[in-house]
Coordinates of C-alpha atoms in Angstrom, one line a residue:
Chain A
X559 CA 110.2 125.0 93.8
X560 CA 107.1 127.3 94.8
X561 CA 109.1 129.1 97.9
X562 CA 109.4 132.4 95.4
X563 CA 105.4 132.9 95.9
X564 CA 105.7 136.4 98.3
X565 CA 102.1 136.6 99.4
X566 CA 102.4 137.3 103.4
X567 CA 105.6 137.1 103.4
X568 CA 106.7 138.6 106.2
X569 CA 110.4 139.8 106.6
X570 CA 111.3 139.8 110.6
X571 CA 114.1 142.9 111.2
X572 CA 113.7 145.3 114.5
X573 CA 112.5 148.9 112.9
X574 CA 110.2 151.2 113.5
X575 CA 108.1 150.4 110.8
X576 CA 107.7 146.5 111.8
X577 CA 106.7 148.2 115.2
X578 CA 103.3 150.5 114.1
X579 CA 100.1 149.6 114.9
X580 CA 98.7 147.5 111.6
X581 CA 95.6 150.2 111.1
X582 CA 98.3 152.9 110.4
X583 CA 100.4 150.5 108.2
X584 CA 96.5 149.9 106.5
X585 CA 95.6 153.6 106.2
X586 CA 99.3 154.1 105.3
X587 CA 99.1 152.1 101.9
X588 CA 96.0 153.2 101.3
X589 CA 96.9 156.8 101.5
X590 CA 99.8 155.9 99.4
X591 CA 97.5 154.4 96.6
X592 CA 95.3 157.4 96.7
X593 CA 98.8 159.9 96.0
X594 CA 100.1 157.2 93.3
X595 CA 96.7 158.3 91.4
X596 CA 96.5 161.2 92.2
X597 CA 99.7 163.2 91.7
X598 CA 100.8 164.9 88.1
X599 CA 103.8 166.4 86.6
X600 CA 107.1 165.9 88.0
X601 CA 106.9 167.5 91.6
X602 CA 104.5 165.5 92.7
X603 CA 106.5 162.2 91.3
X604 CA 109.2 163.4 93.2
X605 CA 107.3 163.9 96.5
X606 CA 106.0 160.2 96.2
X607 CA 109.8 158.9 95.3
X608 CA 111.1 160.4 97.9
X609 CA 108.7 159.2 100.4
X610 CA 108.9 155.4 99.3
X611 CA 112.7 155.9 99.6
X612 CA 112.0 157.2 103.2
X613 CA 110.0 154.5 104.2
X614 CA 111.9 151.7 102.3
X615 CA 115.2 153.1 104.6
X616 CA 113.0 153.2 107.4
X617 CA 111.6 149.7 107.4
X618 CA 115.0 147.9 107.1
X619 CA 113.7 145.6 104.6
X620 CA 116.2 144.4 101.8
X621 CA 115.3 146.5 98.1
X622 CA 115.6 143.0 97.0
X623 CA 112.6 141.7 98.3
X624 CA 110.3 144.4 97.1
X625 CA 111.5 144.0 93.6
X626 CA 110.1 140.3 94.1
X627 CA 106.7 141.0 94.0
X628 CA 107.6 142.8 90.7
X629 CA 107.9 139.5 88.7
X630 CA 104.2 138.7 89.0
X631 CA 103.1 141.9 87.0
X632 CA 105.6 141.9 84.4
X633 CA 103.0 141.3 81.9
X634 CA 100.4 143.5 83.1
X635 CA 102.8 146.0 83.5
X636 CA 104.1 145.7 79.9
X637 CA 100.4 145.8 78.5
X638 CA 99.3 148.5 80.2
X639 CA 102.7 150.6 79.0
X640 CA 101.9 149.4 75.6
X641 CA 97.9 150.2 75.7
X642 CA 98.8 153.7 77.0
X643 CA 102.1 154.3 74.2
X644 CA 100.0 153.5 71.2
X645 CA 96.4 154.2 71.9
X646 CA 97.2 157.9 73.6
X647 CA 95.9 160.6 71.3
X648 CA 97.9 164.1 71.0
X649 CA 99.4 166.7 68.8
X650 CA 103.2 166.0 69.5
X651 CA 103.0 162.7 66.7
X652 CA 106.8 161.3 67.1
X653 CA 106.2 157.9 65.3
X654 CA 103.9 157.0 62.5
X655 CA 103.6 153.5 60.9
X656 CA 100.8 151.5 59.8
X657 CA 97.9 152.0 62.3
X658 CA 99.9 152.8 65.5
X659 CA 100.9 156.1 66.4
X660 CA 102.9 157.1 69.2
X661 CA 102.5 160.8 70.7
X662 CA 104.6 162.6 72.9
X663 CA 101.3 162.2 75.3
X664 CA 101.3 158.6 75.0
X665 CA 105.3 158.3 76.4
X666 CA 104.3 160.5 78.8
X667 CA 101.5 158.5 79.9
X668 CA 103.1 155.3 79.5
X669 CA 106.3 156.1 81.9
X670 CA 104.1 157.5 84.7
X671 CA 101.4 154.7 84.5
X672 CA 104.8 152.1 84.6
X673 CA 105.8 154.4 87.6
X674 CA 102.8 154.1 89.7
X675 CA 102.2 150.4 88.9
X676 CA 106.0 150.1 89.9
X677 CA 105.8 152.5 93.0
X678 CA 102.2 150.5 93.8
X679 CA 103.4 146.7 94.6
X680 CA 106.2 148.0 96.1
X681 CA 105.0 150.5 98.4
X682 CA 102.6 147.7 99.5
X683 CA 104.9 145.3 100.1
X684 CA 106.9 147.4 102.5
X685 CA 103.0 146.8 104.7
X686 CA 102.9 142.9 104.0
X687 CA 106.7 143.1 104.7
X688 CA 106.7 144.5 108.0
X689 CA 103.3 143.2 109.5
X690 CA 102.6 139.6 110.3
X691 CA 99.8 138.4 108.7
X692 CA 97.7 137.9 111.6
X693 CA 98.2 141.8 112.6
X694 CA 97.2 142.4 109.2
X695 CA 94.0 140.6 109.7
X696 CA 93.8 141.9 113.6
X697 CA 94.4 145.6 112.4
X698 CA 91.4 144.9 109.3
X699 CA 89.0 143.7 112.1
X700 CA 89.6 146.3 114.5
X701 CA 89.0 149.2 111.6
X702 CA 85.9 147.9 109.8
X703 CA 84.5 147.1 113.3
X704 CA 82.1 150.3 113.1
X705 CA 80.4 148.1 109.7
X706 CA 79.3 145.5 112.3
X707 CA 77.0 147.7 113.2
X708 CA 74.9 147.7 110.1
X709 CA 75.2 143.8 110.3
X710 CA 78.9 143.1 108.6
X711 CA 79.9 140.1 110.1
X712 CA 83.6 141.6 110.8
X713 CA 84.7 139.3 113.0
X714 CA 84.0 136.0 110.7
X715 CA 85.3 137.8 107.9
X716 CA 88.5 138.8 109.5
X717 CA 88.8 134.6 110.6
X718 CA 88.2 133.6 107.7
X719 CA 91.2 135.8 106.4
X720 CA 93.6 134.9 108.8
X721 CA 92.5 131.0 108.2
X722 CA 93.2 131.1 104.7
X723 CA 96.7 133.2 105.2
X724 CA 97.6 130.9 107.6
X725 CA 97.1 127.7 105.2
X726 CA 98.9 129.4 102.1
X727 CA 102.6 128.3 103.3
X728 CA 100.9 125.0 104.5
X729 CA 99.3 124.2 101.1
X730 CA 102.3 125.4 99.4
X731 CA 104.5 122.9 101.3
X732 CA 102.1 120.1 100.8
X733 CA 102.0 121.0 97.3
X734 CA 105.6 120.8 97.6
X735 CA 105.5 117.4 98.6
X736 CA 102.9 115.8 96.5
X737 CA 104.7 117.2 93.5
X738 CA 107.8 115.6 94.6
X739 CA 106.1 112.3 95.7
X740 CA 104.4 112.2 92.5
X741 CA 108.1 112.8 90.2
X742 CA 109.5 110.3 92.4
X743 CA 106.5 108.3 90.7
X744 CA 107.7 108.9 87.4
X745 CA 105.2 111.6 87.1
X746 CA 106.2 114.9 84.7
X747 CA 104.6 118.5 85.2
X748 CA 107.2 120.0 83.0
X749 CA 107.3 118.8 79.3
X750 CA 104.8 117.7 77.1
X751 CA 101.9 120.1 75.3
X752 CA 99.5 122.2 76.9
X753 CA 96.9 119.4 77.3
X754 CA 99.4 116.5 78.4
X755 CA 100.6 119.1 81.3
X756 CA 97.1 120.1 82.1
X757 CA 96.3 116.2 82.5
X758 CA 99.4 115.7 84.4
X759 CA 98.0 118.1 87.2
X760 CA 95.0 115.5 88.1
X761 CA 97.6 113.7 90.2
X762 CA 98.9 116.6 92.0
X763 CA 95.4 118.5 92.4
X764 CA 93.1 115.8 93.7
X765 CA 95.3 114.8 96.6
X766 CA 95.8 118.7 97.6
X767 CA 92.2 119.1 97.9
X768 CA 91.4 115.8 99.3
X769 CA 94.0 117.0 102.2
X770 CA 92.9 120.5 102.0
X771 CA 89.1 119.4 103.0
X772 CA 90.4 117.2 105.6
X773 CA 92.5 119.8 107.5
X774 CA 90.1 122.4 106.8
X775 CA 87.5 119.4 108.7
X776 CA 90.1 119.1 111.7
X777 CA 90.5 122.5 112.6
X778 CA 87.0 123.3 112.3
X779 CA 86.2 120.5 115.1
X780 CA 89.6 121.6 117.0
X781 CA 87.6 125.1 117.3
X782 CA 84.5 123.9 117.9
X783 CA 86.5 121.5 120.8
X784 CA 87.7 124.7 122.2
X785 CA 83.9 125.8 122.1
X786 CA 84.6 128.5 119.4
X787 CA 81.1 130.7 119.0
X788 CA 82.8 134.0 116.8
X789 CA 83.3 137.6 117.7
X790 CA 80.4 138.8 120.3
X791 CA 82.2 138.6 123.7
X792 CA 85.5 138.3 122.4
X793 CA 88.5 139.4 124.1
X794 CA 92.3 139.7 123.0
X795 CA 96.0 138.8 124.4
X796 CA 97.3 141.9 122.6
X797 CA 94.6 144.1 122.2
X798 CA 95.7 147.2 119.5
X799 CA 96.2 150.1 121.4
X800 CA 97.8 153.4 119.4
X801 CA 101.0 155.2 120.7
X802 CA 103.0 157.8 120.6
X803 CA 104.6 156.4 117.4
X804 CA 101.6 156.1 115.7
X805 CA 100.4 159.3 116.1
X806 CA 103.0 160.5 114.8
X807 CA 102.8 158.4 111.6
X808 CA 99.5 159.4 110.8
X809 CA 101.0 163.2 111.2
X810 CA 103.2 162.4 108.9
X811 CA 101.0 161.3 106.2
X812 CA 98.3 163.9 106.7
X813 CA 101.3 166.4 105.5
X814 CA 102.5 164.0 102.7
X815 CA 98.5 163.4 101.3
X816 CA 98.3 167.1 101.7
X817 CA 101.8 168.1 99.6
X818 CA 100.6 165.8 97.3
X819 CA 96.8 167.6 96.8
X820 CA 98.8 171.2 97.3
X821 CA 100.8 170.1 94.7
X822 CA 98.7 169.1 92.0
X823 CA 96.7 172.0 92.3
X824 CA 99.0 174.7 92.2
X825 CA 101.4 173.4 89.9
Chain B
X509 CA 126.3 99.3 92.3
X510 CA 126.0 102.1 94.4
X511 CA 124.8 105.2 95.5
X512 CA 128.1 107.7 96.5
X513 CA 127.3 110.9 98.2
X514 CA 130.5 113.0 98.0
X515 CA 130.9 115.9 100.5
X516 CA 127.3 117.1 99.6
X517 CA 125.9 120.0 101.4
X518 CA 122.4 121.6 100.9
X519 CA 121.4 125.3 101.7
X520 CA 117.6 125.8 101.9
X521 CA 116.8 129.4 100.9
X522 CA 120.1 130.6 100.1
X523 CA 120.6 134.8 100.9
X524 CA 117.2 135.0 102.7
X525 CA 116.7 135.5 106.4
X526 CA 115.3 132.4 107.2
X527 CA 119.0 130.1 105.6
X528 CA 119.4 127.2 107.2
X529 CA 122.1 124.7 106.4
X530 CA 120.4 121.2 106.0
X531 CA 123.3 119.0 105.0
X532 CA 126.7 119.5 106.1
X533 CA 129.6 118.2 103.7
X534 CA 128.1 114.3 103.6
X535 CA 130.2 111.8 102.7
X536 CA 128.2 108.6 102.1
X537 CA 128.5 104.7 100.5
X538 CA 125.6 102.9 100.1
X539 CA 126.8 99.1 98.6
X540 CA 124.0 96.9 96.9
X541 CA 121.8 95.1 98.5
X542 CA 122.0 96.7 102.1
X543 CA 119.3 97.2 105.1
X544 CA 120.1 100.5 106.4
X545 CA 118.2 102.8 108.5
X546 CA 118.6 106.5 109.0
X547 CA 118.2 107.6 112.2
X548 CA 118.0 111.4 113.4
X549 CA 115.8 113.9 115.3
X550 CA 113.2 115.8 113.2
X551 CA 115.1 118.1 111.6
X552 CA 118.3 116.8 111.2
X553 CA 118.1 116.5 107.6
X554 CA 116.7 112.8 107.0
X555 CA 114.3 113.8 104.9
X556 CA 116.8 116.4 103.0
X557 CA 119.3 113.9 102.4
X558 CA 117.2 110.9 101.0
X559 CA 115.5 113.1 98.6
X560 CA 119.2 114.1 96.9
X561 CA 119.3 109.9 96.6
X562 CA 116.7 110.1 93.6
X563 CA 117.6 113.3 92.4
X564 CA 114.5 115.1 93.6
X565 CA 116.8 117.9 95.4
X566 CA 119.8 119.3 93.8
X567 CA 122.8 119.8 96.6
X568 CA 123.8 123.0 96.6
X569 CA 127.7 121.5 96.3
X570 CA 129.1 118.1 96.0
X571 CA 128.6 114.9 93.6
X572 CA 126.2 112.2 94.2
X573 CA 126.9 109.0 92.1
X574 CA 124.5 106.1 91.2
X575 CA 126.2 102.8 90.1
X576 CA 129.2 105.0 89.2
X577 CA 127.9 107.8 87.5
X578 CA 127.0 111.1 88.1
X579 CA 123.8 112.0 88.5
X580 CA 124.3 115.6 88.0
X581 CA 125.7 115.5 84.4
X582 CA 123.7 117.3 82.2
X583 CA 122.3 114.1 80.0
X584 CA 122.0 112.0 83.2
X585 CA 118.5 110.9 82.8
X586 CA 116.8 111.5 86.5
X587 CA 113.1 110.1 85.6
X588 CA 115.1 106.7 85.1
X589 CA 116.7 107.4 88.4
X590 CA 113.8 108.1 89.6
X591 CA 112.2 104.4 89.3
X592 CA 115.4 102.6 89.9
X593 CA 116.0 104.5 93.3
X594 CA 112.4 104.4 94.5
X595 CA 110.9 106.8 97.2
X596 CA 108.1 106.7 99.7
X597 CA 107.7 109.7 101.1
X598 CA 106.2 110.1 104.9
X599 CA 102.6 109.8 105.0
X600 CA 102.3 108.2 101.2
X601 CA 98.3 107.6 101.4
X602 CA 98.4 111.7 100.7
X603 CA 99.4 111.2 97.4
X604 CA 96.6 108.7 96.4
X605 CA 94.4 110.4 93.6
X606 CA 92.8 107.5 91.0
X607 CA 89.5 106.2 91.3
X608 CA 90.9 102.7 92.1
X609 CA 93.5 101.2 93.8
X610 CA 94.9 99.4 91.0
X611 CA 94.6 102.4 88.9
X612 CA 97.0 104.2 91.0
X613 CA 99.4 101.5 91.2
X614 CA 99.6 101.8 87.9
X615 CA 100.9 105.0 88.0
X616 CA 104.2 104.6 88.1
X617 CA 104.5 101.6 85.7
X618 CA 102.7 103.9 82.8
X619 CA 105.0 106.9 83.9
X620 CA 107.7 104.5 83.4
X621 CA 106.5 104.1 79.5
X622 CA 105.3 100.6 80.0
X623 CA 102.4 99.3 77.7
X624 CA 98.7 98.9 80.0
X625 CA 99.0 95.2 80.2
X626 CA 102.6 95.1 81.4
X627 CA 101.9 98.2 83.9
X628 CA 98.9 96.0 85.0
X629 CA 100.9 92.9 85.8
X630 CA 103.2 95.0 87.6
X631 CA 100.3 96.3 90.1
X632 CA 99.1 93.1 90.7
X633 CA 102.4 91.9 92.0
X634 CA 102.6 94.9 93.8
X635 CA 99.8 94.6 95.4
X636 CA 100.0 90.9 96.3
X637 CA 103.4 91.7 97.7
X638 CA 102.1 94.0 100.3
X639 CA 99.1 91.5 100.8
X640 CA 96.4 93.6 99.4
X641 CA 93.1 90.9 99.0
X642 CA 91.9 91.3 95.9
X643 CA 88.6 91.8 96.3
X644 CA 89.6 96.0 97.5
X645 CA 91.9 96.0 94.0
X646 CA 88.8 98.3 92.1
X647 CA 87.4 99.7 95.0
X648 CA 88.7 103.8 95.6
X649 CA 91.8 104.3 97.8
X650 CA 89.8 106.8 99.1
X651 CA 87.5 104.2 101.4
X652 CA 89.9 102.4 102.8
X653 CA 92.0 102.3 106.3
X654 CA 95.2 104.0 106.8
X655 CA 97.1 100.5 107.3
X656 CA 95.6 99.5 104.1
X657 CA 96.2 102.9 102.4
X658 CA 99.6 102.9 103.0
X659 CA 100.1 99.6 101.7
X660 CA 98.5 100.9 98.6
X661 CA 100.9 104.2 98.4
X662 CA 104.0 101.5 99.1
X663 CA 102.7 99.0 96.4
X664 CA 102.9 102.2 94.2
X665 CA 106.4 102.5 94.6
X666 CA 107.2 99.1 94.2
X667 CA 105.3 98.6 91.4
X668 CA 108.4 100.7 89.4
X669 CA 110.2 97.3 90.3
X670 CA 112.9 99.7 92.0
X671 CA 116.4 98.5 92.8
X672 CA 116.7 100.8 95.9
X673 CA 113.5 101.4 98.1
X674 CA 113.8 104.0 100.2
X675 CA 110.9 104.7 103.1
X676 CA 110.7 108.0 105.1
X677 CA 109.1 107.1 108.4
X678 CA 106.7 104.3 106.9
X679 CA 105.4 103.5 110.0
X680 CA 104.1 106.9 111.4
X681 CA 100.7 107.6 112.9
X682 CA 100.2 103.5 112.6
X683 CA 99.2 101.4 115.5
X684 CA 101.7 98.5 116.5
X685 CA 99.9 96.1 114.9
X686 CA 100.0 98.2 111.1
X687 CA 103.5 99.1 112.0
X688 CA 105.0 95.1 112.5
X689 CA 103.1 94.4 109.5
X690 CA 104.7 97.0 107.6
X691 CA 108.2 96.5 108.9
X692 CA 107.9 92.6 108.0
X693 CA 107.1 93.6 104.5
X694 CA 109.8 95.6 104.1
X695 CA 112.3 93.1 105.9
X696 CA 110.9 90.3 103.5
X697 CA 111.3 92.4 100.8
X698 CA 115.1 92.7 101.4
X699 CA 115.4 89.3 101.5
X700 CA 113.8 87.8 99.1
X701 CA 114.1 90.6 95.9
X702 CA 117.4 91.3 97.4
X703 CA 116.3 94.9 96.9
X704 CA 118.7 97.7 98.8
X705 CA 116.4 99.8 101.4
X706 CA 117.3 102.7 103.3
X707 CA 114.5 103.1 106.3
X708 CA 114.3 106.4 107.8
X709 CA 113.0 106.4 111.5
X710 CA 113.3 107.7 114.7
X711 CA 112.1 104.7 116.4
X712 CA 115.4 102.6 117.8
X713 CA 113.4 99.4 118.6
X714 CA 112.4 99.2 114.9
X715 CA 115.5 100.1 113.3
X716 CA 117.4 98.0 115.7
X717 CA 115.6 94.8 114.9
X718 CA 115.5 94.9 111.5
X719 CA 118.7 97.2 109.6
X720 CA 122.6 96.2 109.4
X721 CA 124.0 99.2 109.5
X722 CA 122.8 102.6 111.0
X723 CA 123.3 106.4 109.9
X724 CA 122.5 108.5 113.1
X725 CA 122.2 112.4 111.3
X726 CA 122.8 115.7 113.9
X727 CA 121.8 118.7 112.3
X728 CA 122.7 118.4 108.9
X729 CA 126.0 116.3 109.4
X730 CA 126.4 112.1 109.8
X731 CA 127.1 111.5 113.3
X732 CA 127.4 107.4 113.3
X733 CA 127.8 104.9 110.7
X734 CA 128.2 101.6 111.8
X735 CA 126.0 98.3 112.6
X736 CA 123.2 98.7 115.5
X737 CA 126.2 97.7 118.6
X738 CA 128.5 99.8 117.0
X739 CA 125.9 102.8 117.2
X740 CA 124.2 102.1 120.2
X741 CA 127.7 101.9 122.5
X742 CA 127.0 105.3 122.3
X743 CA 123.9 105.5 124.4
X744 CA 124.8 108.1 126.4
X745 CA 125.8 110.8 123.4
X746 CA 122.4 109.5 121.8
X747 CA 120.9 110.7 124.5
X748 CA 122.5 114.4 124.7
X749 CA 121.1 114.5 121.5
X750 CA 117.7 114.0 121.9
X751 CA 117.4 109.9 120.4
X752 CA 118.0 107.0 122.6
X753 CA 119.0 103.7 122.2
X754 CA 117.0 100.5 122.3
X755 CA 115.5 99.6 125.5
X756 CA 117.4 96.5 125.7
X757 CA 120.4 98.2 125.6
X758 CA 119.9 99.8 128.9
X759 CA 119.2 96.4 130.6
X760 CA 122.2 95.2 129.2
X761 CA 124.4 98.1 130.2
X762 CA 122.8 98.0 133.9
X763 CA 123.3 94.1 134.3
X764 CA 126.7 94.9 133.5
X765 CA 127.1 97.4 136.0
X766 CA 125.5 94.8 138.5
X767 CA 128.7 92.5 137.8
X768 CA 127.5 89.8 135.0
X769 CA 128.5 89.3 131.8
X770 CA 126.0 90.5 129.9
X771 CA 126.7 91.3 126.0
X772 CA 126.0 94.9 126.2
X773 CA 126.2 95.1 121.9
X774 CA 123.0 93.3 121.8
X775 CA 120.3 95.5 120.2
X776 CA 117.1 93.0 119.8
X777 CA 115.4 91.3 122.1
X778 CA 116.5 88.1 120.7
X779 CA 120.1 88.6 121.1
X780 CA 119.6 89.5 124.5
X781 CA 117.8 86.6 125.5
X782 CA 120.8 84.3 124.0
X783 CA 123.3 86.5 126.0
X784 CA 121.0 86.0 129.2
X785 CA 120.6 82.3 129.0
X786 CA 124.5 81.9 128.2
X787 CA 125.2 83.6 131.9
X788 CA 123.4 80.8 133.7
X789 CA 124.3 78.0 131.7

């Protein structure tokens, strides 16, 4: 019922992508943003096609999957194409009715925003795809570790984030289960009116937080069993350590971030 | 009246990496008025199977059948199903959410479309069934013990006046004491509202003593079907796969082996004790 949610999802295959360290899979996406908003005119959308294809290949992911994470911005993704086909001022007028007018600008505009919105989830996913959530988190900690030093807690931050990913699949299956518990109760949560359906959520939301407080109670006094203090004095199992690989990655997009730049200002 | 399970298989997350095959092509009769129990390792698809019994998971192939009909035709009406084959899933007192304990055994009666008054007669001989005092019945289901809360989640269920009840694991994480009292309840309930129940277990000792028939489940496929001696003749290929069978069964077996004539189909304590007696009469 709720298993199509893809938030830290990951997607186990053996490629060279799932291998990286998680900081280059970080700086990786967020190079990639910065090149989604930054390239113009067709060369430079072909540069950043071309390298999602490249990676996509690389990371041995099914295309299926990607297009997943698509469904949950259908509607943002059709308002912003519609905000930027109507409301886009230019010379070229194509259409003309009433008090919309659409300009040869405003296609233009439209298509490429759709593009990088499109080229956006998916490029990202291919990082949440390939990385566990707890490298995520352990490649997050390990790169904003230079803010502990103006008093950032990092280190309770980056817990904090790997407690909650952890707990999304758990609260989804309980959810799961109360749901069904609750139908097998006679309770609805699919017909009725807006209000009736809102109503009929009482009996599925105060028993998910009722158990979410009480495991979110246990493991606090599991850690604190296991004499949890935080981050000072902290050491790892697998500590990150770059190689060869991920040198090489980041040489790799240095030259795409620069084709991109090189790109947009000389064409 | 019935519940038929014809060659039903169920895929959980069909095409993705992580496809597992819960049910195997399950062929299954339940006849009125039955004690069953359902016996299986965790994961062998107890839980799977009993939710396709009230509708609440659709097999991915194969026909299931209540009192004749099938349950997947399009103007089958599964919220009716629903409160004739009635569920309680593992760990029940979860699902608790009014402010009172009769409030939420009411829950299912008013889901059910009954009027307040009727729904309210029906909690209070839910809740005496399960031998709730009456002096908790407006206090929050949120104060009370486990024992006590599970009796609540039960009295829930049976408050739907269900023709099939059908526990999964209703005595888990309770001491020995909660879990006779709760095995009792069900037993009595068998025998005097004639109700069918299906109880899902991995304990032997507690299936043993109470069911007539047992369904031992192996990774997705039925295994065994047959009354507790029938089933438990087969100590040693419950044991390869992980179960076991009840304790007295071993002494039986053993003071066979030693020579005497020990009934080695006797699962309960009881029957054992007859079978010893009769060898030194």
């Amino acid at each position: 019922m709720l298993r199509d949610i893809t938030i830290g999802q990951y997607y186990p295959a053996d490629s060279i992508v799932h291998k990286l360290d998680p900081r280059v899979k970080l700086m990786a996406a967020l190079i990639y943003i910065i090149s989604l908003f930054t390239f113009r005119g067709v060369a430079g959308f072909i540069l950043a096609s071309l390298f999602l294809v490249f990676m996509i290949r690389l990371s041995k992911v099914p295309f299926s999957y990607m297009v997943k994470g698509l469904k949950a911005i259908v509607i943002l993704m059709v308002i912003t194409a519609a905000f930027n086909l109507f409301l886009t001022p230019g010379d070229q007028v194509l259409v003309h009715f009433w008090i919309f007018t659409i300009t040869m600008e405003g296609v233009k505009n439209a298509a490429f925003m759709l593009v990088r919105l499109i080229y956006l989830i998916v490029g990202t996913s291919i990082m949440t795809l390939t990385t566990t959530p707890n490298q995520l988190t352990d490649g997050l900690e390990k790169s904003l570790m230079p803010l502990s030093k103006i008093k950032v807690p990092v280190h309770a931050i980056a817990m904090m984030m790997s407690i909650a990913l952890r707990f999304i699949p758990i609260l989804i299956e309980e959810t799961d289960i109360i749901m069904k518990a609750q139908m097998a109760r006679g309770a609805d949560f699919e017909n009725g009116n807006l209000i009736r359906r809102a109503k009929s959520m009482v009996p599925l939301l105060v028993p998910l937080f009722v158990s979410a407080f009480r495991r979110a109670d246990d493991l606090a006094m599991a850690m604190e069993a296991r004499c949890y203090v935080g981050g000072s004095g902290r050491t790892k199992m697998k500590p990150l350590r770059y190689k060869k690989r991920d040198y090489l990655a980041y040489l790799i997009l240095i030259v795409y971030l620069a084709g991109i730049i090189l790109l947009r200002v000389f064409l | 009246m019935s519940i038929i399970l014809d060659k039903v298989n169920y895929v959980y997350s069909t095409g993705s990496a992580y496809e597992i095959q819960a049910l195997k092509n399950i062929n299954l009769q339940i006849e009125d008025g039955q004690f069953i129990g359902i016996i299986g390792h965790t994961g062998s698809g107890k839980s799977t199977l009993i939710q396709h019994m009230n509708g609440l998971m659709k097999a991915t192939s194969g026909g299931i059948y209540f009192n004749g009909r099938d349950i997947y035709e399009e103007d089958y009406d599964k919220k009716e199903l629903r409160t004739r084959v009635g569920l309680v899933f593992q760990y029940p007192e979860h699902q608790l959410f009014e402010t009172t304990i009769f409030d939420d055994v009411c829950f299912g009666p008013m889901n059910q479309g009954l009027s307040k008054d009727e729904a309210g007669l029906r909690a209070f001989e839910a809740l005496k069934m399960v031998g709730m005092p009456e002096s908790l019945y407006y206090q929050s289901p949120f104060e009370l013990s486990g024992g006590q809360k599970r009796r609540v989640a039960i009295a829930g269920v049976l408050a739907m006046k269900p023709e099939v009840l059908i526990l999964d694991e209703p005595t888990a994480g309770l001491d020995p004491k909660g879990r006779d009292e709760i095995l009792d309840l069900i037993a009595d309930m068998h025998k005097k509202k004639k109700m069918t129940v299906i109880l899902v277990s991995h304990s032997m000792e507690d299936v043993a003593k109470y069911v007539q028939r047992i369904i031992v489940m192996n990774s997705g496929e039925i295994i065994y079907d047959g009354t507790p001696g029938e089933v438990f003749r087969h100590y040693r290929e419950l044991e390869t796969i992980g179960l076991a069978a009840p304790q007295v069964t071993y002494l039986m077996h053993e003071l066979k082996e030693f020579g005497l004539d020990a009934d080695t189909d006797a699962t309960t304590i009881e029957e054992a004790k007859k079978s010893i007696l009769k060898m030194f009469r």
